[in-house]
XYZ file of C-alpha atoms in Angstrom:
661
model
C -60.739 -178.542 -186.625
C -58.990 -176.774 -183.681
C -56.193 -178.153 -181.828
C -58.388 -179.148 -178.619
C -60.740 -181.128 -181.016
C -57.601 -183.165 -182.100
C -56.396 -183.592 -178.475
C -59.879 -184.764 -177.498
C -59.764 -187.408 -180.411
C -56.244 -188.458 -179.145
C -57.425 -188.735 -175.661
C -60.371 -190.873 -176.390
C -58.341 -193.253 -178.749
C -55.411 -193.309 -176.205
C -57.719 -194.351 -173.404
C -59.398 -197.069 -175.752
C -55.673 -198.391 -176.614
C -54.924 -198.598 -172.908
C -58.011 -200.366 -172.009
C -57.679 -202.829 -174.935
C -53.985 -203.368 -173.682
C -55.074 -203.983 -170.075
C -57.825 -206.427 -170.912
C -55.692 -208.253 -173.330
C -52.804 -208.841 -170.714
C -55.348 -210.070 -168.187
C -57.625 -212.210 -170.619
C -54.772 -213.873 -172.337
C -53.720 -215.427 -169.031
C -56.945 -217.207 -168.438
C -56.668 -220.990 -169.577
C -60.211 -220.789 -171.194
C -59.053 -218.080 -173.392
C -56.136 -219.664 -174.956
C -58.297 -220.718 -178.037
C -58.834 -217.115 -178.548
C -55.393 -215.326 -177.951
C -53.166 -218.321 -178.700
C -55.109 -220.760 -181.090
C -51.931 -221.533 -183.052
C -50.184 -222.713 -179.960
C -53.130 -224.792 -178.737
C -53.511 -226.226 -182.084
C -49.974 -227.379 -182.103
C -50.068 -228.620 -178.557
C -53.442 -230.491 -179.485
C -54.866 -229.628 -175.994
C -55.544 -226.361 -173.895
C -53.327 -226.005 -170.862
C -54.962 -225.861 -167.505
C -53.473 -223.915 -164.753
C -54.169 -223.459 -161.072
C -55.595 -220.268 -159.952
C -53.164 -217.420 -158.900
C -53.534 -213.603 -158.258
C -51.070 -212.862 -161.016
C -53.748 -214.032 -163.810
C -55.926 -210.933 -162.542
C -53.096 -208.237 -162.900
C -52.029 -206.727 -166.111
C -48.660 -207.086 -167.159
C -46.327 -206.170 -170.214
C -44.841 -209.617 -170.509
C -46.392 -210.253 -173.909
C -44.512 -207.245 -175.426
C -41.057 -208.880 -174.688
C -42.151 -212.300 -175.827
C -43.254 -210.666 -179.116
C -39.976 -208.547 -179.433
C -37.473 -211.364 -178.793
C -37.610 -213.758 -181.761
C -35.175 -213.067 -184.539
C -36.414 -212.690 -188.180
C -35.044 -216.128 -188.841
C -37.085 -217.623 -186.068
C -40.148 -215.744 -187.409
C -39.344 -216.956 -191.005
C -39.249 -220.438 -189.788
C -42.421 -220.260 -187.767
C -44.650 -218.277 -189.854
C -43.271 -218.247 -193.247
C -41.946 -215.578 -195.769
C -45.330 -213.857 -196.308
C -45.401 -212.864 -192.776
C -41.770 -211.717 -192.543
C -42.587 -209.345 -195.687
C -45.515 -208.169 -193.928
C -43.762 -207.260 -191.018
C -41.058 -205.454 -193.410
C -43.821 -202.858 -194.295
C -43.590 -201.853 -190.832
C -39.956 -201.704 -190.380
C -39.785 -200.018 -193.647
C -42.231 -197.248 -192.711
C -40.603 -196.836 -189.453
C -37.189 -195.974 -191.110
C -38.837 -193.825 -193.559
C -41.014 -191.751 -191.041
C -38.276 -191.443 -188.454
C -36.192 -189.493 -190.915
C -39.336 -187.725 -192.002
C -40.203 -186.999 -188.449
C -36.744 -185.379 -187.695
C -36.960 -183.036 -190.808
C -40.800 -182.483 -190.350
C -41.050 -181.849 -186.772
C -37.736 -179.907 -186.274
C -37.709 -177.895 -189.350
C -40.966 -177.856 -191.303
C -43.421 -177.660 -188.571
C -41.973 -174.616 -186.740
C -41.871 -172.917 -190.241
C -45.389 -173.700 -191.092
C -46.580 -172.396 -187.602
C -44.566 -169.220 -187.462
C -45.385 -168.236 -191.025
C -43.219 -165.240 -191.687
C -43.157 -164.144 -187.886
C -40.078 -164.512 -185.757
C -41.993 -165.337 -182.519
C -45.498 -166.335 -181.538
C -47.798 -165.826 -178.438
C -48.681 -169.507 -177.261
C -51.397 -168.309 -174.849
C -54.396 -169.146 -177.324
C -52.653 -172.477 -178.587
C -55.616 -174.768 -177.780
C -57.924 -172.850 -179.887
C -55.659 -172.598 -182.850
C -56.710 -174.172 -186.268
C -54.743 -177.181 -187.438
C -54.205 -175.216 -190.434
C -51.825 -173.285 -188.499
C -49.344 -176.222 -188.457
C -49.697 -176.776 -192.226
C -48.176 -175.069 -195.382
C -51.203 -173.089 -195.751
C -50.091 -170.751 -192.967
C -46.905 -169.769 -194.839
C -47.478 -166.522 -196.857
C -47.531 -166.498 -200.539
C -44.226 -165.874 -202.307
C -42.301 -166.512 -199.009
C -38.663 -167.613 -199.481
C -39.157 -170.123 -196.514
C -41.007 -172.260 -199.072
C -37.709 -173.138 -200.532
C -37.022 -175.142 -197.498
C -40.131 -177.216 -198.177
C -38.760 -177.567 -201.787
C -35.447 -179.092 -200.532
C -37.313 -181.285 -198.145
C -39.433 -182.739 -200.936
C -36.082 -183.666 -202.834
C -34.427 -185.042 -199.776
C -37.294 -187.192 -198.771
C -38.006 -188.467 -202.036
C -34.210 -189.818 -202.134
C -34.690 -191.129 -198.789
C -37.852 -193.154 -199.539
C -36.247 -194.323 -202.845
C -33.041 -195.509 -200.904
C -35.102 -197.666 -198.256
C -37.397 -199.002 -201.197
C -34.265 -200.276 -202.999
C -32.924 -201.690 -199.854
C -36.109 -203.618 -199.064
C -36.914 -204.710 -202.602
C -33.267 -206.228 -202.794
C -33.304 -207.741 -199.425
C -36.739 -209.483 -199.972
C -35.856 -210.729 -203.450
C -32.634 -212.331 -202.083
C -34.891 -213.796 -199.143
C -37.313 -215.196 -201.794
C -34.489 -216.979 -203.602
C -32.991 -218.195 -200.362
C -36.339 -219.331 -199.261
C -36.784 -221.538 -202.403
C -33.410 -223.048 -201.801
C -34.062 -223.897 -198.309
C -37.512 -225.272 -199.022
C -38.247 -229.059 -199.348
C -39.584 -229.829 -202.852
C -43.447 -230.033 -203.123
C -45.720 -232.194 -205.380
C -47.294 -228.958 -206.838
C -43.938 -227.491 -207.783
C -43.596 -230.225 -210.187
C -47.106 -229.842 -211.607
C -48.995 -227.472 -214.023
C -52.718 -226.964 -214.348
C -53.632 -227.456 -218.263
C -56.848 -225.769 -219.326
C -58.394 -225.302 -222.712
C -57.719 -228.879 -223.857
C -59.141 -229.502 -227.370
C -61.271 -232.356 -227.641
C -60.963 -235.259 -230.194
C -63.589 -237.685 -231.563
C -61.099 -240.476 -231.846
C -59.299 -240.284 -228.398
C -60.386 -239.740 -224.757
C -59.268 -236.412 -223.467
C -56.808 -238.298 -220.970
C -55.199 -239.835 -224.194
C -55.010 -236.292 -226.006
C -53.157 -234.851 -222.939
C -50.732 -237.531 -222.716
C -50.208 -237.626 -226.537
C -49.451 -233.962 -226.544
C -46.948 -233.623 -223.716
C -45.343 -236.938 -224.906
C -44.781 -235.467 -228.349
C -43.605 -231.801 -227.261
C -41.992 -232.412 -223.808
C -40.649 -236.109 -224.155
C -37.742 -235.636 -221.794
C -39.524 -233.930 -218.965
C -43.133 -235.063 -219.032
C -43.915 -237.800 -216.193
C -47.657 -238.122 -215.948
C -51.022 -236.395 -215.769
C -54.279 -236.300 -213.764
C -57.661 -235.432 -215.497
C -60.142 -233.243 -213.697
C -63.657 -233.583 -214.452
C -66.726 -231.327 -213.458
C -70.069 -232.951 -213.002
C -73.612 -231.861 -213.270
C -76.085 -232.512 -210.616
C -76.217 -236.173 -209.861
C -79.792 -237.510 -210.400
C -78.832 -241.079 -209.880
C -75.520 -242.512 -208.878
C -75.157 -244.718 -211.864
C -75.401 -241.733 -214.303
C -72.499 -239.358 -214.484
C -72.373 -236.408 -217.169
C -69.215 -234.732 -217.296
C -66.994 -232.536 -219.823
C -63.144 -232.235 -219.752
C -62.065 -228.950 -218.174
C -58.455 -229.303 -217.209
C -55.619 -231.625 -216.224
C -52.844 -231.669 -213.822
C -49.594 -232.268 -215.581
C -46.501 -233.458 -213.734
C -42.901 -233.392 -214.913
C -39.839 -235.092 -213.764
C -38.251 -231.853 -212.307
C -39.264 -228.505 -211.486
C -36.917 -227.029 -214.110
C -39.047 -229.029 -216.668
C -42.379 -227.787 -215.245
C -41.063 -224.244 -215.518
C -40.117 -224.521 -219.097
C -43.599 -225.906 -220.065
C -45.199 -223.133 -217.774
C -43.540 -220.156 -219.711
C -43.872 -221.278 -223.210
C -47.181 -220.993 -225.220
C -48.173 -224.468 -225.916
C -50.388 -224.224 -228.663
C -50.939 -221.916 -231.842
C -54.264 -220.857 -230.548
C -53.281 -218.937 -227.091
C -56.799 -219.884 -225.693
C -55.830 -223.750 -225.983
C -53.416 -225.595 -223.830
C -53.036 -222.813 -221.324
C -50.625 -223.448 -218.529
C -50.610 -222.374 -214.908
C -48.663 -223.260 -212.131
C -50.513 -225.834 -209.796
C -51.680 -224.570 -206.513
C -50.649 -226.252 -203.284
C -53.317 -228.667 -201.879
C -54.216 -226.193 -199.120
C -54.343 -223.384 -201.665
C -56.752 -224.584 -203.991
C -59.872 -222.675 -205.346
C -61.970 -225.213 -207.152
C -64.797 -223.305 -209.040
C -62.756 -221.906 -211.894
C -60.775 -225.274 -212.749
C -63.322 -225.922 -215.458
C -64.054 -222.648 -216.780
C -63.439 -221.697 -220.189
C -61.497 -218.719 -221.502
C -64.382 -216.758 -222.546
C -66.177 -217.335 -219.168
C -63.186 -216.175 -217.251
C -62.863 -213.159 -219.422
C -66.646 -212.195 -218.902
C -66.218 -212.641 -215.209
C -63.372 -210.175 -215.186
C -65.106 -207.809 -217.016
C -68.352 -208.107 -214.811
C -66.009 -207.707 -211.680
C -64.522 -204.404 -213.076
C -67.952 -202.858 -213.597
C -69.016 -204.213 -210.098
C -65.906 -202.383 -208.693
C -66.755 -199.200 -210.277
C -70.255 -199.374 -208.998
C -69.163 -199.867 -205.452
C -66.718 -197.004 -205.798
C -69.520 -194.727 -206.814
C -71.897 -195.951 -204.238
C -69.412 -195.468 -201.433
C -69.438 -191.781 -202.128
C -72.574 -191.536 -200.080
C -70.975 -192.330 -196.546
C -67.885 -189.930 -197.778
C -70.410 -187.112 -198.231
C -71.947 -187.814 -194.758
C -68.448 -187.916 -193.157
C -67.498 -184.756 -194.824
C -70.478 -183.048 -193.468
C -69.666 -183.974 -189.807
C -66.190 -182.232 -190.322
C -67.987 -178.824 -190.850
C -70.270 -177.809 -188.040
C -71.908 -174.917 -190.337
C -73.164 -177.696 -192.742
C -74.477 -179.636 -190.158
C -76.389 -176.734 -188.653
C -77.908 -176.175 -192.139
C -78.933 -179.870 -192.581
C -80.310 -180.297 -188.999
C -81.154 -176.760 -187.647
C -82.827 -178.460 -184.394
C -79.329 -179.530 -183.346
C -78.006 -176.051 -183.241
C -78.174 -175.835 -179.288
C -76.286 -179.073 -178.819
C -73.691 -178.406 -181.337
C -72.665 -175.243 -179.601
C -71.543 -177.324 -176.741
C -67.720 -177.280 -176.821
C -67.181 -181.020 -175.832
C -69.804 -182.383 -178.304
C -68.544 -180.166 -181.244
C -64.971 -181.337 -180.483
C -66.200 -185.050 -180.415
C -68.196 -184.810 -183.606
C -65.461 -182.856 -185.732
C -62.470 -184.657 -184.237
C -63.522 -188.377 -183.594
C -66.952 -189.167 -185.155
C -66.102 -188.741 -188.785
C -63.177 -190.969 -188.925
C -64.997 -193.577 -186.834
C -67.766 -193.710 -189.101
C -65.700 -194.012 -192.269
C -63.830 -196.711 -190.739
C -67.074 -198.607 -190.032
C -68.133 -198.237 -193.625
C -64.720 -199.256 -194.840
C -64.839 -202.608 -192.700
C -67.319 -204.004 -195.294
C -65.108 -203.510 -198.297
C -62.488 -206.286 -197.894
C -65.003 -209.191 -197.789
C -66.834 -207.673 -200.870
C -63.439 -207.290 -202.661
C -62.660 -211.123 -201.724
C -66.070 -212.120 -203.156
C -65.181 -210.232 -206.443
C -61.808 -211.743 -206.693
C -63.077 -215.130 -206.073
C -65.308 -214.966 -209.148
C -62.483 -213.451 -211.321
C -61.196 -216.824 -212.450
C -58.392 -217.525 -209.968
C -57.610 -221.188 -209.095
C -55.801 -220.388 -205.894
C -56.764 -218.733 -202.601
C -53.186 -216.833 -202.610
C -54.025 -215.243 -206.054
C -57.626 -214.264 -204.849
C -55.888 -212.740 -201.712
C -53.385 -210.752 -203.885
C -56.125 -209.719 -206.203
C -58.302 -208.515 -203.358
C -55.412 -206.792 -201.707
C -54.900 -204.492 -204.752
C -58.542 -203.939 -205.225
C -58.956 -202.769 -201.610
C -55.911 -200.487 -201.824
C -57.198 -198.581 -204.785
C -60.591 -198.510 -203.453
C -59.352 -196.906 -200.301
C -57.227 -194.444 -202.230
C -59.971 -193.194 -204.188
C -62.814 -193.391 -201.569
C -60.833 -192.601 -198.619
C -58.202 -189.971 -199.946
C -59.356 -188.390 -203.103
C -63.262 -188.459 -202.284
C -62.240 -186.800 -198.929
C -59.775 -184.360 -200.274
C -61.876 -183.093 -203.256
C -64.945 -181.799 -201.720
C -67.921 -181.598 -203.990
C -70.116 -183.926 -205.790
C -69.198 -187.135 -207.776
C -69.729 -185.198 -211.039
C -67.190 -182.506 -209.835
C -64.623 -185.385 -209.012
C -65.022 -186.740 -212.566
C -64.616 -183.299 -214.317
C -61.434 -182.814 -212.279
C -59.903 -185.766 -213.732
C -61.124 -185.021 -217.371
C -59.029 -181.908 -217.260
C -55.515 -183.296 -216.335
C -53.962 -179.902 -216.448
C -55.955 -178.677 -213.362
C -55.166 -181.705 -211.381
C -52.168 -180.275 -209.509
C -53.926 -177.054 -208.705
C -57.171 -178.963 -207.438
C -55.116 -181.280 -205.429
C -53.029 -178.326 -203.874
C -56.196 -176.626 -202.775
C -58.048 -179.769 -201.551
C -55.295 -182.036 -199.883
C -53.917 -179.510 -197.268
C -57.522 -178.480 -196.419
C -58.223 -182.052 -195.305
C -55.205 -182.491 -192.960
C -57.026 -182.243 -189.813
C -59.257 -185.076 -190.959
C -56.521 -187.479 -191.826
C -54.604 -186.724 -188.562
C -57.788 -187.739 -186.683
C -58.161 -190.739 -189.086
C -54.697 -191.902 -188.276
C -55.447 -191.657 -184.575
C -58.975 -193.375 -184.837
C -58.446 -195.790 -187.778
C -54.698 -196.433 -186.606
C -54.334 -196.659 -183.025
C -57.596 -197.884 -181.915
C -58.175 -200.541 -184.702
C -54.929 -202.026 -184.317
C -55.399 -202.275 -180.515
C -58.745 -203.978 -181.307
C -56.668 -206.449 -183.332
C -55.019 -207.590 -180.210
C -58.158 -207.641 -178.217
C -60.096 -209.941 -180.592
C -63.548 -208.838 -179.250
C -65.442 -210.834 -181.842
C -63.616 -214.235 -181.451
C -63.677 -213.555 -177.613
C -67.569 -213.333 -177.625
C -67.827 -216.240 -179.962
C -65.723 -218.457 -177.620
C -67.717 -217.428 -174.652
C -70.914 -218.411 -176.219
C -69.327 -221.673 -177.447
C -68.170 -222.565 -173.977
C -71.870 -221.914 -172.752
C -73.155 -224.334 -175.387
C -70.624 -227.123 -175.194
C -68.121 -228.494 -172.553
C -64.907 -228.171 -174.809
C -64.881 -225.370 -177.324
C -61.264 -226.320 -178.496
C -62.749 -229.434 -180.246
C -63.905 -227.297 -183.158
C -60.601 -225.112 -183.215
C -60.050 -223.472 -186.337
C -56.723 -221.583 -186.555
C -57.317 -218.329 -188.502
C -55.191 -216.956 -191.034
C -53.985 -213.177 -191.379
C -56.061 -211.439 -193.741
C -53.449 -209.777 -195.993
C -56.204 -208.426 -198.468
C -57.496 -205.923 -195.705
C -54.423 -205.375 -193.540
C -51.733 -204.537 -196.127
C -54.014 -201.950 -197.732
C -54.730 -200.409 -194.300
C -51.180 -200.324 -193.446
C -49.727 -198.912 -196.787
C -52.605 -196.239 -196.888
C -50.962 -194.856 -193.791
C -47.688 -194.829 -195.838
C -49.611 -192.690 -198.494
C -50.727 -190.077 -196.040
C -47.397 -189.718 -194.260
C -45.665 -189.388 -197.680
C -48.383 -186.816 -199.127
C -48.521 -184.671 -195.899
C -44.866 -184.863 -195.025
C -44.276 -181.236 -196.110
C -47.898 -180.119 -196.267
C -48.877 -180.938 -192.467
C -46.008 -182.653 -190.758
C -47.983 -182.696 -187.487
C -49.257 -186.043 -188.924
C -45.834 -187.797 -188.527
C -45.632 -188.419 -184.824
C -48.901 -189.959 -184.794
C -47.796 -192.328 -187.707
C -44.651 -193.158 -185.616
C -46.708 -194.235 -182.848
C -48.984 -196.282 -185.156
C -46.177 -198.084 -186.862
C -44.585 -198.804 -183.388
C -47.761 -200.303 -181.948
C -48.282 -202.298 -185.216
C -44.905 -203.787 -185.175
C -45.353 -205.203 -181.708
C -49.038 -206.227 -182.006
C -48.768 -208.061 -185.213
C -45.604 -209.793 -184.230
C -47.475 -211.045 -181.200
C -50.362 -212.174 -183.362
C -48.284 -213.888 -185.884
C -46.526 -215.927 -183.138
C -49.643 -216.750 -181.309
C -52.778 -216.417 -183.207
C -52.410 -216.723 -186.957
C -51.316 -219.732 -189.083
C -50.240 -219.362 -192.749
C -53.121 -220.708 -194.961
C -50.825 -220.425 -198.063
C -47.261 -219.291 -199.025
C -46.677 -217.181 -201.924
C -43.045 -216.581 -201.428
C -43.127 -212.775 -200.569
C -45.227 -211.936 -203.745
C -47.224 -209.235 -201.708
C -44.030 -207.035 -201.740
C -44.453 -205.580 -205.267
C -47.856 -204.410 -204.258
C -46.231 -202.327 -201.329
C -43.421 -201.055 -203.648
C -45.884 -199.824 -206.309
C -48.155 -198.322 -203.858
C -45.098 -196.391 -202.314
C -44.075 -195.283 -205.669
C -47.605 -193.920 -206.364
C -47.571 -192.003 -203.160
C -44.375 -190.244 -204.092
C -45.758 -189.192 -207.569
C -48.879 -188.029 -205.648
C -46.772 -185.932 -203.325
C -44.846 -184.568 -206.351
C -48.135 -183.462 -208.195
C -49.288 -181.688 -205.146
C -45.983 -179.943 -204.709
C -46.151 -178.674 -208.095
C -49.656 -177.268 -207.517
C -48.962 -175.944 -204.133
C -45.820 -173.923 -205.055
C -47.811 -172.521 -208.090
C -50.484 -171.391 -205.474
C -47.902 -170.087 -203.247
C -46.656 -167.667 -205.933
C -43.430 -169.558 -206.320
C -43.397 -170.593 -210.001
C -39.825 -171.443 -210.230
C -40.069 -173.971 -207.457
C -43.092 -175.378 -209.117
C -41.170 -175.870 -212.305
C -38.007 -177.250 -210.426
C -40.259 -180.017 -208.882
C -41.103 -181.437 -212.256
C -37.732 -183.644 -212.431
C -38.857 -185.344 -209.313
C -41.553 -187.501 -210.725
C -39.431 -188.354 -213.817
C -36.619 -189.492 -211.641
C -38.909 -191.528 -209.521
C -40.510 -193.139 -212.570
C -36.918 -194.152 -213.848
C -36.111 -195.481 -210.521
C -39.345 -197.450 -210.376
C -38.482 -198.836 -214.012
C -34.968 -199.875 -212.749
C -36.461 -201.700 -209.909
C -39.211 -203.212 -212.033
C -36.502 -204.777 -214.446
C -34.159 -205.556 -211.639
C -36.479 -207.202 -209.036
C -40.002 -207.827 -210.200
C -39.127 -210.766 -212.497
C -37.878 -212.767 -209.396
C -41.332 -212.269 -207.870
C -43.073 -213.413 -211.042
C -41.168 -216.662 -211.620
C -37.945 -218.130 -210.373
C -34.996 -217.865 -212.797
C -33.281 -220.685 -214.479
C -30.141 -220.486 -212.493
C -32.232 -221.109 -209.330
C -34.023 -224.354 -210.942
C -30.724 -225.374 -212.314
C -28.958 -225.238 -209.066
C -31.709 -226.745 -207.250
C -32.942 -229.146 -209.953
C -33.998 -232.251 -207.765
C -35.603 -235.032 -209.786
C -39.252 -235.325 -208.936
C -39.411 -237.845 -205.936
C -43.164 -238.392 -206.175
C -43.808 -241.210 -208.751
C -47.632 -240.961 -209.814
C -49.889 -243.897 -210.333
C -53.430 -243.113 -211.579
C -56.636 -244.867 -210.796
C -59.449 -244.095 -213.194
C -62.258 -244.898 -210.683
C -64.336 -241.788 -210.125
C -65.093 -240.687 -206.627
C -68.568 -239.158 -205.829
C -68.474 -236.330 -203.016
C -71.965 -235.015 -201.542
C -71.886 -231.905 -199.725
C -68.857 -232.618 -197.480
C -67.109 -229.593 -196.201
C -63.702 -230.938 -195.069
C -60.808 -232.818 -196.759
C -60.215 -236.544 -197.285
C -57.037 -238.279 -197.619
C -56.795 -241.052 -200.243
C -54.428 -243.597 -199.464
C -53.407 -247.215 -199.991
C -50.710 -249.471 -198.453
C -47.771 -248.309 -200.913
C -48.658 -244.546 -200.189
C -46.165 -242.411 -198.308
C -47.359 -239.122 -199.329
C -51.276 -239.271 -199.792
C -52.870 -236.514 -202.085
C -55.325 -234.224 -200.497
C -58.552 -234.102 -202.434
C -61.042 -231.432 -201.835
C -64.760 -232.630 -201.638
C -67.284 -230.836 -203.559
C -70.557 -231.745 -204.940
C -69.612 -231.160 -208.551
C -65.920 -232.379 -208.914
C -64.192 -235.482 -209.024
C -60.485 -236.118 -209.778
C -58.929 -239.084 -211.284
C -57.206 -240.087 -208.200
C -53.232 -239.897 -207.983
C -51.276 -241.870 -205.286
C -47.845 -240.531 -204.663
C -44.887 -242.824 -203.755
C -41.261 -241.887 -203.151
C -40.050 -244.839 -205.371
C -38.892 -243.956 -208.747
């Protein structure tokens, strides 16, 4: 790709961004569009505001930027929760890292790459220069200037690790503070117990009660049996088998002890898991056996591998578009069209990344589906699992499959010979620098601007207003899809770290992307999205691990690139970098990760409130027939009614909570 083709892609995407910003700033002022651009506020007010017409409503204005910028982090935390704050920290972390990287890359590395071994250069033909002229490929083999790249790799690794440590430390302390400040919730005193062994002499309820009274006599409070029914042929007939039980304890400390101790000699029996919050429940696997969950996990692994292989087809198509000579070979009748300058620039600079982004948009929903059949009992665990799947899928199919040109068999052969991996990556990754720069502009700038515009909800709202008088009656406030947004943001981190010393021209485009993302997502979190669940910041370890992987990838490529550039000493001296990075990661894993897996005893002990929710059980079964919403079971003495999810095949022995002890 030549520089003018990149500038064409930048111009197209910049124009789309400005168009989305302009339309948003006008449409958000229209009262009828509040349910699209501020559904969270509409739901909070319980009514949509009506305003008199004014000319100002038809003029674009940047006022929303100031409104998104002003709230402090504490205000954001109290409004949208810790998960949203952690999500925004991905942007602030990236801005810190790539600001330092930009200073080093643009002022030092980019001029060295462009000049090669020359002292001056004629800029008259700059628009027609290949983007390879701005990468490390333009530096002569054996040049002493490559030692500057070597030093930059060490400095940049130290910078990234420093900011990673700062963020991990800060977010872990925030997680503990958030626990201290939060009001105790019923599910925090409750465990889900699965794999309960049956008894011919006692009912399953009696088995549960006997077990926990024997082994947790001082902390056990009560239990709730969960049953799954078969299809109901007659309302008087109910076939069921015990699957699990909610077991409540008199303190969060007591529940934590029971959670982290193996209950039975057989590890597949009396399996304990933290009970999800009512709005976080995913029912289908409450009643599943250990074997069923294991088989489902295995099936999901196979399905993910199959999807990864299948996705190589659009990757091959995209790679073909980046090479006009291949297109002319495949489609000789297009040779005349491809010779037009503007058409060739659009095809090589804009179209490949756009097509790849369209195919990638189908991946997050598929991964959510895979994760939902993996045995998780909460929506938050499904979201975290899908987030990891989307991330690794993106790394393989969006990075490696594009960087390593060739067939799928070639990709497999590369990784079967580990000694050749640095060399192959050093040859393939720099060659795809132009593609990934265009990808950041297309997938980054435009997609994040379209997030602000919300085209699909806008169209749905318009159709809904045509069909009914008040569309806000059926208002459903969306939640931010972390499983798709987090992988997309941290994949750009991978690109920035990997191409920091290979092609530093990517860094300014990444800085623009993260600046846009910081403002836009702050606006969306404050106005559009409402939290569906709260994990207490458990998404951050995914961000940390992905950044460590990106550093290691950069080190492997550096080893290979210095070897190809006939600088074997520099290649050997890079080897300590991945070792030091892994040691740093191991320290962080020991120091911070346990806080994200479970709260420590010290936290529970200092915040050891007695369970205020006394539980009384009514053993009358409730039948639910194809109802999609929630019902509240209550009685006269009920202060905090338990939310019960209606599904055809489930019923729960109903629990009524009272604050009397």
